[in-house]
mmCIF file of C-alpha atoms in Angstrom:
data_model
loop_
_atom_site.group_PDB
_atom_site.id
_atom_site.type_symbol
_atom_site.label_atom_id
_atom_site.label_comp_id
_atom_site.label_asym_id
_atom_site.label_seq_id
_atom_site.Cartn_x
_atom_site.Cartn_y
_atom_site.Cartn_z
ATOM 1 C CA MET R 1403 -75.947 -35.096 35.774
ATOM 2 C CA PRO R 1404 -78.278 -33.088 33.475
ATOM 3 C CA ASP R 1405 -78.702 -34.537 30.015
ATOM 4 C CA HIS R 1406 -77.832 -31.288 28.260
ATOM 5 C CA PHE R 1407 -74.513 -31.084 30.151
ATOM 6 C CA ILE R 1408 -73.434 -34.536 28.903
ATOM 7 C CA ILE R 1409 -74.334 -33.572 25.344
ATOM 8 C CA GLN R 1410 -72.294 -30.370 25.610
ATOM 9 C CA LEU R 1411 -69.407 -32.201 27.283
ATOM 10 C CA ILE R 1412 -68.875 -34.474 24.281
ATOM 11 C CA GLY R 1413 -69.141 -31.545 21.883
ATOM 12 C CA LEU R 1414 -72.601 -32.052 20.365
ATOM 13 C CA GLU R 1415 -74.167 -28.589 20.303
ATOM 14 C CA ASN R 1416 -77.365 -29.524 18.460
ATOM 15 C CA LYS R 1417 -80.316 -28.372 20.608
ATOM 16 C CA ASN R 1418 -82.563 -31.067 19.147
ATOM 17 C CA ILE R 1419 -80.464 -33.903 20.571
ATOM 18 C CA GLN R 1420 -82.045 -35.983 23.321
ATOM 19 C CA LEU R 1421 -79.954 -38.231 25.572
ATOM 20 C CA VAL R 1422 -81.523 -41.697 25.760
ATOM 21 C CA ASP R 1423 -78.904 -43.617 27.735
ATOM 22 C CA GLN R 1424 -75.233 -43.633 28.735
ATOM 23 C CA SER R 1425 -72.754 -46.223 29.965
ATOM 24 C CA ILE R 1426 -69.049 -46.958 30.287
ATOM 25 C CA GLU R 1427 -67.852 -50.371 29.121
ATOM 26 C CA ALA R 1428 -64.190 -51.426 28.871
ATOM 27 C CA ASN R 1429 -63.020 -47.811 29.311
ATOM 28 C CA THR R 1430 -65.241 -46.706 26.397
ATOM 29 C CA CYS R 1431 -68.158 -44.298 26.784
ATOM 30 C CA HIS R 1432 -71.352 -45.334 25.003
ATOM 31 C CA ILE R 1433 -73.804 -42.482 24.427
ATOM 32 C CA HIS R 1434 -77.306 -43.262 23.117
ATOM 33 C CA ILE R 1435 -79.048 -40.312 21.481
ATOM 34 C CA GLN R 1436 -81.968 -39.406 19.263
ATOM 35 C CA LEU R 1437 -83.318 -36.186 17.759
ATOM 36 C CA LYS R 1438 -86.595 -34.484 18.574
ATOM 37 C CA ARG R 1439 -89.415 -35.416 16.268
ATOM 38 C CA LYS R 1440 -90.316 -32.725 13.770
ATOM 39 C CA LYS R 1441 -91.681 -32.365 10.270
ATOM 40 C CA HIS R 1442 -89.392 -32.931 7.304
ATOM 41 C CA ALA R 1443 -89.827 -32.138 3.634
ATOM 42 C CA CYS R 1444 -90.037 -35.150 1.362
ATOM 43 C CA PRO R 1445 -87.052 -35.125 -1.036
ATOM 44 C CA GLN R 1446 -89.315 -36.339 -3.850
ATOM 45 C CA CYS R 1447 -92.556 -34.306 -3.651
ATOM 46 C CA LYS R 1448 -91.509 -31.689 -1.040
ATOM 47 C CA THR R 1449 -94.556 -32.459 1.151
ATOM 48 C CA ARG R 1450 -93.826 -31.909 4.857
ATOM 49 C CA THR R 1451 -94.526 -34.881 7.102
ATOM 50 C CA ASP R 1452 -93.637 -36.265 10.531
ATOM 51 C CA ARG R 1453 -95.064 -39.738 9.970
ATOM 52 C CA ILE R 1454 -92.519 -42.276 11.244
ATOM 53 C CA LYS R 1455 -91.842 -45.470 9.330
ATOM 54 C CA ASP R 1456 -89.206 -47.071 11.574
ATOM 55 C CA TYR R 1457 -85.971 -46.528 13.528
ATOM 56 C CA ARG R 1458 -82.429 -47.609 12.786
ATOM 57 C CA ILE R 1459 -79.342 -47.525 15.008
ATOM 58 C CA HIS R 1460 -76.346 -45.749 13.490
ATOM 59 C CA MET R 1461 -73.181 -46.382 15.522
ATOM 60 C CA PHE R 1462 -70.182 -44.123 14.976
ATOM 61 C CA GLN R 1463 -67.056 -42.953 16.752
ATOM 62 C CA HIS R 1464 -66.855 -39.447 18.195
ATOM 63 C CA LEU R 1465 -64.022 -37.357 19.647
ATOM 64 C CA LYS R 1466 -62.405 -38.575 22.849
ATOM 65 C CA THR R 1467 -63.333 -37.077 26.210
ATOM 66 C CA ALA R 1468 -60.817 -37.351 29.078
ATOM 67 C CA GLU R 1469 -58.890 -39.805 26.852
ATOM 68 C CA LYS R 1470 -61.885 -42.147 26.752
ATOM 69 C CA PRO R 1471 -63.192 -43.193 23.322
ATOM 70 C CA ILE R 1472 -66.769 -42.107 22.645
ATOM 71 C CA ILE R 1473 -69.160 -44.363 20.726
ATOM 72 C CA ILE R 1474 -72.429 -42.716 19.716
ATOM 73 C CA HIS R 1475 -75.530 -44.893 19.258
ATOM 74 C CA TYR R 1476 -77.768 -42.683 17.168
ATOM 75 C CA ARG R 1477 -81.416 -43.846 17.039
ATOM 76 C CA LYS R 1478 -82.237 -42.531 13.596
ATOM 77 C CA ARG R 1479 -85.830 -42.026 12.470
ATOM 78 C CA ARG R 1480 -87.016 -42.856 9.013
ATOM 79 C CA TYR R 1481 -90.028 -40.921 7.796
ATOM 80 C CA ILE R 1482 -92.511 -41.956 5.133
ATOM 81 C CA CYS R 1483 -94.343 -39.526 2.899
ATOM 82 C CA PRO R 1484 -97.944 -40.020 1.644
ATOM 83 C CA CYS R 1485 -96.390 -40.356 -1.811
ATOM 84 C CA GLY R 1486 -94.656 -43.524 -0.616
ATOM 85 C CA LYS R 1487 -91.109 -42.138 -0.408
ATOM 86 C CA SER R 1488 -89.072 -43.172 2.657
ATOM 87 C CA PHE R 1489 -86.196 -41.015 3.861
ATOM 88 C CA ASP R 1490 -83.919 -40.430 6.857
ATOM 89 C CA GLU R 1491 -84.291 -37.457 9.152
ATOM 90 C CA LYS R 1492 -81.756 -34.637 8.841
ATOM 91 C CA ASN R 1493 -79.292 -34.761 11.710
ATOM 92 C CA GLN R 1494 -77.869 -31.272 11.094
ATOM 93 C CA GLY R 1495 -74.202 -32.165 10.758
ATOM 94 C CA ILE R 1496 -73.804 -34.851 13.413
ATOM 95 C CA VAL R 1497 -72.803 -37.676 11.077
ATOM 96 C CA GLN R 1498 -72.901 -38.304 7.330
ATOM 97 C CA PRO R 1499 -74.807 -41.319 5.945
ATOM 98 C CA TYR R 1500 -72.954 -44.642 6.188
ATOM 99 C CA GLN R 1501 -69.994 -43.048 8.006
ATOM 100 C CA ARG R 1502 -68.378 -44.628 11.077
ATOM 101 C CA PHE R 1503 -67.028 -41.318 12.399
ATOM 102 C CA SER R 1504 -68.813 -38.094 13.297
ATOM 103 C CA VAL R 1505 -68.475 -34.866 11.326
ATOM 104 C CA SER R 1506 -66.619 -33.284 14.267
ATOM 105 C CA TRP R 1507 -64.204 -36.221 14.315
ATOM 106 C CA HIS R 1508 -63.461 -35.790 10.598
ATOM 107 C CA GLN R 1509 -62.815 -32.076 11.013
ATOM 108 C CA ALA R 1510 -60.503 -32.548 14.005
ATOM 109 C CA ALA R 1511 -58.593 -35.428 12.369
ATOM 110 C CA LEU R 1512 -58.076 -33.412 9.183
ATOM 111 C CA LEU R 1513 -56.738 -30.402 11.086
ATOM 112 C CA HIS R 1514 -54.466 -32.653 13.147
ATOM 113 C CA SER R 1515 -53.107 -34.411 10.037
ATOM 114 C CA ILE R 1516 -52.082 -31.074 8.517
ATOM 115 C CA THR R 1517 -49.983 -30.060 11.529
ATOM 116 C CA SER R 1518 -48.760 -33.463 12.774
ATOM 117 C CA PRO R 1519 -45.395 -34.997 11.740
ATOM 118 C CA SER R 1520 -47.013 -37.993 10.018
ATOM 119 C CA PHE R 1521 -50.328 -39.623 9.149
ATOM 120 C CA THR R 1522 -49.463 -42.538 11.446
ATOM 121 C CA TYR R 1523 -49.141 -40.124 14.365
ATOM 122 C CA THR R 1524 -52.634 -38.766 13.677
ATOM 123 C CA ALA R 1525 -54.062 -42.270 13.276
ATOM 124 C CA LYS R 1526 -52.783 -43.323 16.711
ATOM 125 C CA ALA R 1527 -54.066 -40.139 18.325
ATOM 126 C CA PHE R 1528 -57.572 -40.593 16.884
ATOM 127 C CA GLY R 1529 -57.827 -44.373 17.178
ATOM 128 C CA THR R 1530 -58.054 -45.227 13.502
ATOM 129 C CA SER R 1531 -55.907 -46.586 10.673
ATOM 130 C CA THR R 1532 -53.254 -44.697 8.745
ATOM 131 C CA SER R 1533 -55.032 -45.380 5.453
ATOM 132 C CA LYS R 1534 -58.219 -43.774 6.826
ATOM 133 C CA VAL R 1535 -56.328 -40.569 7.666
ATOM 134 C CA ILE R 1536 -54.670 -40.545 4.225
ATOM 135 C CA ARG R 1537 -58.034 -40.943 2.461
ATOM 136 C CA LEU R 1538 -59.482 -38.138 4.569
ATOM 137 C CA PHE R 1539 -56.547 -35.865 3.761
ATOM 138 C CA ASP R 1540 -56.644 -36.670 0.036
ATOM 139 C CA ALA R 1541 -60.399 -36.115 -0.214
ATOM 140 C CA ARG R 1542 -60.114 -32.613 1.244
ATOM 141 C CA THR R 1543 -56.895 -31.451 -0.427
ATOM 142 C CA THR R 1544 -57.138 -32.959 -3.934
ATOM 143 C CA PRO R 1545 -59.531 -30.238 -5.253
ATOM 144 C CA PHE R 1546 -56.921 -27.601 -4.373
ATOM 145 C CA ILE R 1547 -54.028 -29.325 -6.160
ATOM 146 C CA ILE R 1548 -53.455 -27.866 -9.617
ATOM 147 C CA PRO R 1549 -51.033 -29.922 -11.761
ATOM 148 C CA PRO R 1550 -48.640 -28.012 -14.037
ATOM 149 C CA SER R 1551 -49.875 -27.394 -17.570
ATOM 150 C CA GLN R 1552 -46.391 -27.813 -19.091
ATOM 151 C CA LEU R 1553 -43.237 -29.560 -17.917
ATOM 152 C CA PRO R 1554 -39.815 -27.874 -18.225
ATOM 153 C CA LYS R 1555 -37.238 -28.913 -20.819
ATOM 154 C CA ILE R 1556 -35.323 -31.050 -18.308
ATOM 155 C CA ILE R 1557 -37.095 -33.329 -15.834
ATOM 156 C CA ALA R 1558 -36.118 -36.120 -13.463
ATOM 157 C CA ILE R 1559 -38.360 -39.060 -12.593
ATOM 158 C CA ASP R 1560 -38.045 -41.691 -9.902
ATOM 159 C CA GLU R 1561 -40.275 -44.060 -7.994
ATOM 160 C CA PHE R 1562 -40.794 -44.180 -4.264
ATOM 161 C CA LYS R 1563 -42.723 -46.434 -1.932
ATOM 162 C CA GLY R 1564 -45.974 -45.018 -0.651
ATOM 163 C CA ASP R 1565 -49.288 -46.517 0.380
ATOM 164 C CA THR R 1566 -52.362 -45.294 -1.461
ATOM 165 C CA ASP R 1567 -55.468 -46.911 -2.872
ATOM 166 C CA LYS R 1568 -53.904 -46.579 -6.350
ATOM 167 C CA GLY R 1569 -50.778 -48.620 -5.611
ATOM 168 C CA LYS R 1570 -47.856 -49.138 -3.254
ATOM 169 C CA PHE R 1571 -45.415 -47.227 -5.460
ATOM 170 C CA GLN R 1572 -45.777 -43.691 -6.780
ATOM 171 C CA LEU R 1573 -43.723 -41.698 -9.271
ATOM 172 C CA ILE R 1574 -42.257 -38.282 -8.518
ATOM 173 C CA ILE R 1575 -41.410 -35.813 -11.287
ATOM 174 C CA ALA R 1576 -38.883 -33.138 -10.324
ATOM 175 C CA ASP R 1577 -36.856 -30.315 -11.821
ATOM 176 C CA PRO R 1578 -33.159 -31.334 -11.560
ATOM 177 C CA ILE R 1579 -32.055 -27.719 -12.059
ATOM 178 C CA THR R 1580 -34.017 -26.207 -9.165
ATOM 179 C CA ARG R 1581 -34.152 -29.543 -7.281
ATOM 180 C CA ARG R 1582 -37.824 -29.028 -6.550
ATOM 181 C CA PRO R 1583 -40.672 -31.532 -7.057
ATOM 182 C CA ILE R 1584 -43.105 -30.772 -9.862
ATOM 183 C CA ASP R 1585 -45.775 -33.430 -9.438
ATOM 184 C CA ILE R 1586 -46.438 -36.899 -8.024
ATOM 185 C CA LEU R 1587 -48.240 -39.550 -10.066
ATOM 186 C CA GLU R 1588 -50.613 -41.887 -8.276
ATOM 187 C CA ASN R 1589 -48.792 -45.005 -9.515
ATOM 188 C CA ARG R 1590 -45.789 -46.009 -11.619
ATOM 189 C CA SER R 1591 -47.589 -47.895 -14.388
ATOM 190 C CA MET R 1592 -46.509 -47.276 -17.986
ATOM 191 C CA LYS R 1593 -50.042 -46.211 -18.932
ATOM 192 C CA THR R 1594 -50.109 -43.502 -16.253
ATOM 193 C CA ILE R 1595 -46.635 -42.217 -17.166
ATOM 194 C CA GLN R 1596 -47.347 -42.122 -20.903
ATOM 195 C CA GLN R 1597 -50.670 -40.329 -20.501
ATOM 196 C CA TYR R 1598 -49.176 -37.694 -18.179
ATOM 197 C CA LEU R 1599 -46.152 -37.006 -20.398
ATOM 198 C CA ARG R 1600 -48.255 -36.815 -23.568
ATOM 199 C CA GLU R 1601 -50.488 -34.175 -21.969
ATOM 200 C CA ARG R 1602 -47.752 -31.996 -20.438
ATOM 201 C CA GLY R 1603 -44.394 -33.016 -21.897
ATOM 202 C CA GLN R 1604 -44.334 -31.314 -25.295
ATOM 203 C CA GLN R 1605 -41.331 -29.176 -24.278
ATOM 204 C CA VAL R 1606 -39.321 -31.926 -22.556
ATOM 205 C CA GLU R 1607 -35.933 -32.542 -24.174
ATOM 206 C CA MET R 1608 -34.010 -34.380 -21.430
ATOM 207 C CA VAL R 1609 -35.141 -36.932 -18.850
ATOM 208 C CA THR R 1610 -33.045 -38.109 -15.908
ATOM 209 C CA MET R 1611 -34.059 -41.486 -14.501
ATOM 210 C CA ASP R 1612 -32.780 -44.758 -13.114
ATOM 211 C CA LEU R 1613 -31.892 -47.700 -15.342
ATOM 212 C CA SER R 1614 -35.435 -49.088 -15.464
ATOM 213 C CA GLN R 1615 -36.320 -50.360 -18.925
ATOM 214 C CA ALA R 1616 -40.028 -49.860 -18.185
ATOM 215 C CA PHE R 1617 -39.541 -46.151 -17.468
ATOM 216 C CA LYS R 1618 -37.329 -45.762 -20.531
ATOM 217 C CA SER R 1619 -39.914 -47.400 -22.785
ATOM 218 C CA ALA R 1620 -42.758 -45.281 -21.362
ATOM 219 C CA VAL R 1621 -40.797 -42.040 -21.834
ATOM 220 C CA GLN R 1622 -39.799 -42.876 -25.406
ATOM 221 C CA LYS R 1623 -43.346 -43.823 -26.397
ATOM 222 C CA ALA R 1624 -44.761 -40.623 -24.919
ATOM 223 C CA LEU R 1625 -42.072 -38.107 -25.913
ATOM 224 C CA GLY R 1626 -40.445 -39.627 -28.978
ATOM 225 C CA LYS R 1627 -36.671 -39.512 -28.644
ATOM 226 C CA PRO R 1628 -35.665 -37.277 -25.745
ATOM 227 C CA VAL R 1629 -32.137 -37.421 -24.344
ATOM 228 C CA ILE R 1630 -32.266 -39.971 -21.512
ATOM 229 C CA ILE R 1631 -29.664 -39.526 -18.782
ATOM 230 C CA ALA R 1632 -28.956 -42.286 -16.271
ATOM 231 C CA ASP R 1633 -29.168 -41.048 -12.710
ATOM 232 C CA SER R 1634 -25.697 -41.008 -11.141
ATOM 233 C CA PHE R 1635 -26.883 -42.689 -7.952
ATOM 234 C CA HIS R 1636 -28.336 -45.703 -9.726
ATOM 235 C CA PHE R 1637 -25.419 -45.933 -12.162
ATOM 236 C CA SER R 1638 -22.872 -45.831 -9.328
ATOM 237 C CA ARG R 1639 -24.795 -48.487 -7.469
ATOM 238 C CA TYR R 1640 -24.063 -51.001 -10.230
ATOM 239 C CA ILE R 1641 -20.326 -50.418 -9.726
ATOM 240 C CA TYR R 1642 -20.627 -51.080 -5.998
ATOM 241 C CA TRP R 1643 -22.796 -54.132 -6.581
ATOM 242 C CA ALA R 1644 -20.198 -55.569 -8.978
ATOM 243 C CA LEU R 1645 -17.431 -55.020 -6.411
ATOM 244 C CA SER R 1646 -19.568 -56.652 -3.728
ATOM 245 C CA LYS R 1647 -20.213 -59.712 -5.916
ATOM 246 C CA VAL R 1648 -16.479 -60.162 -6.499
ATOM 247 C CA ARG R 1649 -15.782 -59.837 -2.766
ATOM 248 C CA ILE R 1650 -18.438 -62.424 -1.887
ATOM 249 C CA ARG R 1651 -17.092 -64.835 -4.506
ATOM 250 C CA VAL R 1652 -13.393 -64.650 -3.648
ATOM 251 C CA GLN R 1653 -13.723 -64.530 0.144
ATOM 252 C CA GLU R 1654 -15.027 -68.093 0.076
ATOM 253 C CA GLN R 1655 -11.435 -69.114 -0.701
ATOM 254 C CA PHE R 1656 -9.984 -67.227 2.279
ATOM 255 C CA HIS R 1657 -9.024 -68.625 5.656
ATOM 256 C CA PRO R 1658 -12.077 -68.587 8.004
ATOM 257 C CA TYR R 1659 -10.511 -65.750 10.015
ATOM 258 C CA ASP R 1660 -9.888 -63.608 6.921
ATOM 259 C CA ARG R 1661 -13.296 -64.492 5.480
ATOM 260 C CA LYS R 1662 -15.105 -63.153 8.555
ATOM 261 C CA ARG R 1663 -12.931 -60.038 8.695
ATOM 262 C CA CYS R 1664 -13.425 -59.382 4.983
ATOM 263 C CA LYS R 1665 -17.191 -59.140 5.486
ATOM 264 C CA ARG R 1666 -16.647 -56.352 8.002
ATOM 265 C CA ILE R 1667 -14.593 -54.147 5.674
ATOM 266 C CA ARG R 1668 -17.121 -54.003 2.837
ATOM 267 C CA GLY R 1669 -17.946 -50.426 3.832
ATOM 268 C CA LEU R 1670 -14.275 -49.455 3.520
ATOM 269 C CA LEU R 1671 -14.127 -50.945 0.028
ATOM 270 C CA TYR R 1672 -16.769 -48.472 -1.131
ATOM 271 C CA LYS R 1673 -14.980 -45.406 0.268
ATOM 272 C CA ARG R 1674 -12.666 -43.387 -1.937
ATOM 273 C CA LYS R 1675 -9.052 -44.327 -1.338
ATOM 274 C CA ARG R 1676 -8.053 -40.757 -0.585
ATOM 275 C CA ALA R 1677 -10.642 -40.661 2.215
ATOM 276 C CA LEU R 1678 -9.146 -43.682 4.018
ATOM 277 C CA THR R 1679 -6.929 -43.355 7.057
ATOM 278 C CA PRO R 1680 -3.437 -44.977 6.959
ATOM 279 C CA ALA R 1681 -4.699 -47.819 9.176
ATOM 280 C CA GLU R 1682 -7.708 -48.419 6.916
ATOM 281 C CA LYS R 1683 -5.485 -48.483 3.820
ATOM 282 C CA ILE R 1684 -3.339 -51.212 5.402
ATOM 283 C CA ARG R 1685 -6.438 -53.285 6.229
ATOM 284 C CA ILE R 1686 -7.815 -52.898 2.708
ATOM 285 C CA GLN R 1687 -4.534 -53.763 1.014
ATOM 286 C CA HIS R 1688 -4.181 -56.935 3.081
ATOM 287 C CA TYR R 1689 -7.349 -58.379 1.562
ATOM 288 C CA LEU R 1690 -6.658 -57.033 -1.912
ATOM 289 C CA ASP R 1691 -3.370 -58.965 -1.895
ATOM 290 C CA LEU R 1692 -5.211 -62.205 -1.120
ATOM 291 C CA HIS R 1693 -6.857 -62.420 -4.560
ATOM 292 C CA PRO R 1694 -6.081 -60.613 -7.862
ATOM 293 C CA ASP R 1695 -9.772 -60.435 -8.867
ATOM 294 C CA LEU R 1696 -10.579 -58.379 -5.791
ATOM 295 C CA GLN R 1697 -7.661 -56.061 -6.567
ATOM 296 C CA THR R 1698 -8.876 -55.618 -10.158
ATOM 297 C CA ALA R 1699 -12.467 -54.912 -9.082
ATOM 298 C CA TYR R 1700 -11.231 -52.387 -6.522
ATOM 299 C CA ASP R 1701 -9.050 -50.617 -9.103
ATOM 300 C CA ILE R 1702 -12.016 -50.358 -11.496
ATOM 301 C CA LYS R 1703 -14.122 -48.870 -8.704
ATOM 302 C CA GLU R 1704 -11.399 -46.318 -7.924
ATOM 303 C CA ALA R 1705 -11.045 -45.415 -11.611
ATOM 304 C CA TYR R 1706 -14.802 -44.881 -11.891
ATOM 305 C CA GLN R 1707 -14.908 -42.695 -8.785
ATOM 306 C CA ALA R 1708 -12.018 -40.579 -10.072
ATOM 307 C CA TRP R 1709 -13.743 -40.160 -13.446
ATOM 308 C CA PHE R 1710 -17.047 -39.335 -11.759
ATOM 309 C CA ASP R 1711 -15.516 -36.720 -9.444
ATOM 310 C CA THR R 1712 -13.655 -35.071 -12.321
ATOM 311 C CA ASN R 1713 -16.738 -34.784 -14.514
ATOM 312 C CA LYS R 1714 -18.934 -33.702 -11.626
ATOM 313 C CA ARG R 1715 -16.681 -30.693 -11.005
ATOM 314 C CA LYS R 1716 -17.042 -29.705 -14.647
#
């Protein structure tokens, strides 16, 4: 097979590329290449020279061909100028210095990550790690992201689990009125939150958040004394947790049969009473009659849900 055809087959269009060797090992194609010798300008004194100092092998991954991984072994020349400066030859966009993937691979992976359902999907398709795809995506898209200069009067903040080089948890800032995200902070540290709010939160009057004391302290230090509103989801969760703790405590006193059955109805205990079927109401009441503490906790939960629904409609 002609050398130039193999070079074109793997997508390397540089006319100066010379095929040195090729092999297939463990279902992986190994392509050994080098560039034609030619004069280069010294980056220090601009003198043109083709005097070779030595060679170095730069191995990197290229795009797959027929679902076979391609490993390029690039025999890279190093030139030396009469002024004493050593430098690498220009490879005209084949691979960047110190990179383990070709320029074509980076371009294809970036395009795929934009249209694919997830970064993990792209990572599996291109034979790399998810974090590598995320770093590639961030490096290309970050310059185009313009953070807002001012935050609205009412904002909502909450953490979520991500996976970046800045931390495993990030902080999202959203507009609770429009229900649209405003910005995402690289981590949830108090220093990051305070700095961001000081720069853009001069107009903020209300902040909706969970019951985290760290978030509350960061917001108050950055904004003074804004109105802090507990997020309904996190507030309601404490009610359900309290009911669950009572159920776990009292069911230890039940007959083994009732104790096992009581574990299975915990989902029904959280539902609003009006949403239960007649059969479910009978099942619930049976266990509520077994211990007064469980009945009291359930009544408090029902009273809270009724209050919450009434005020939500307002």
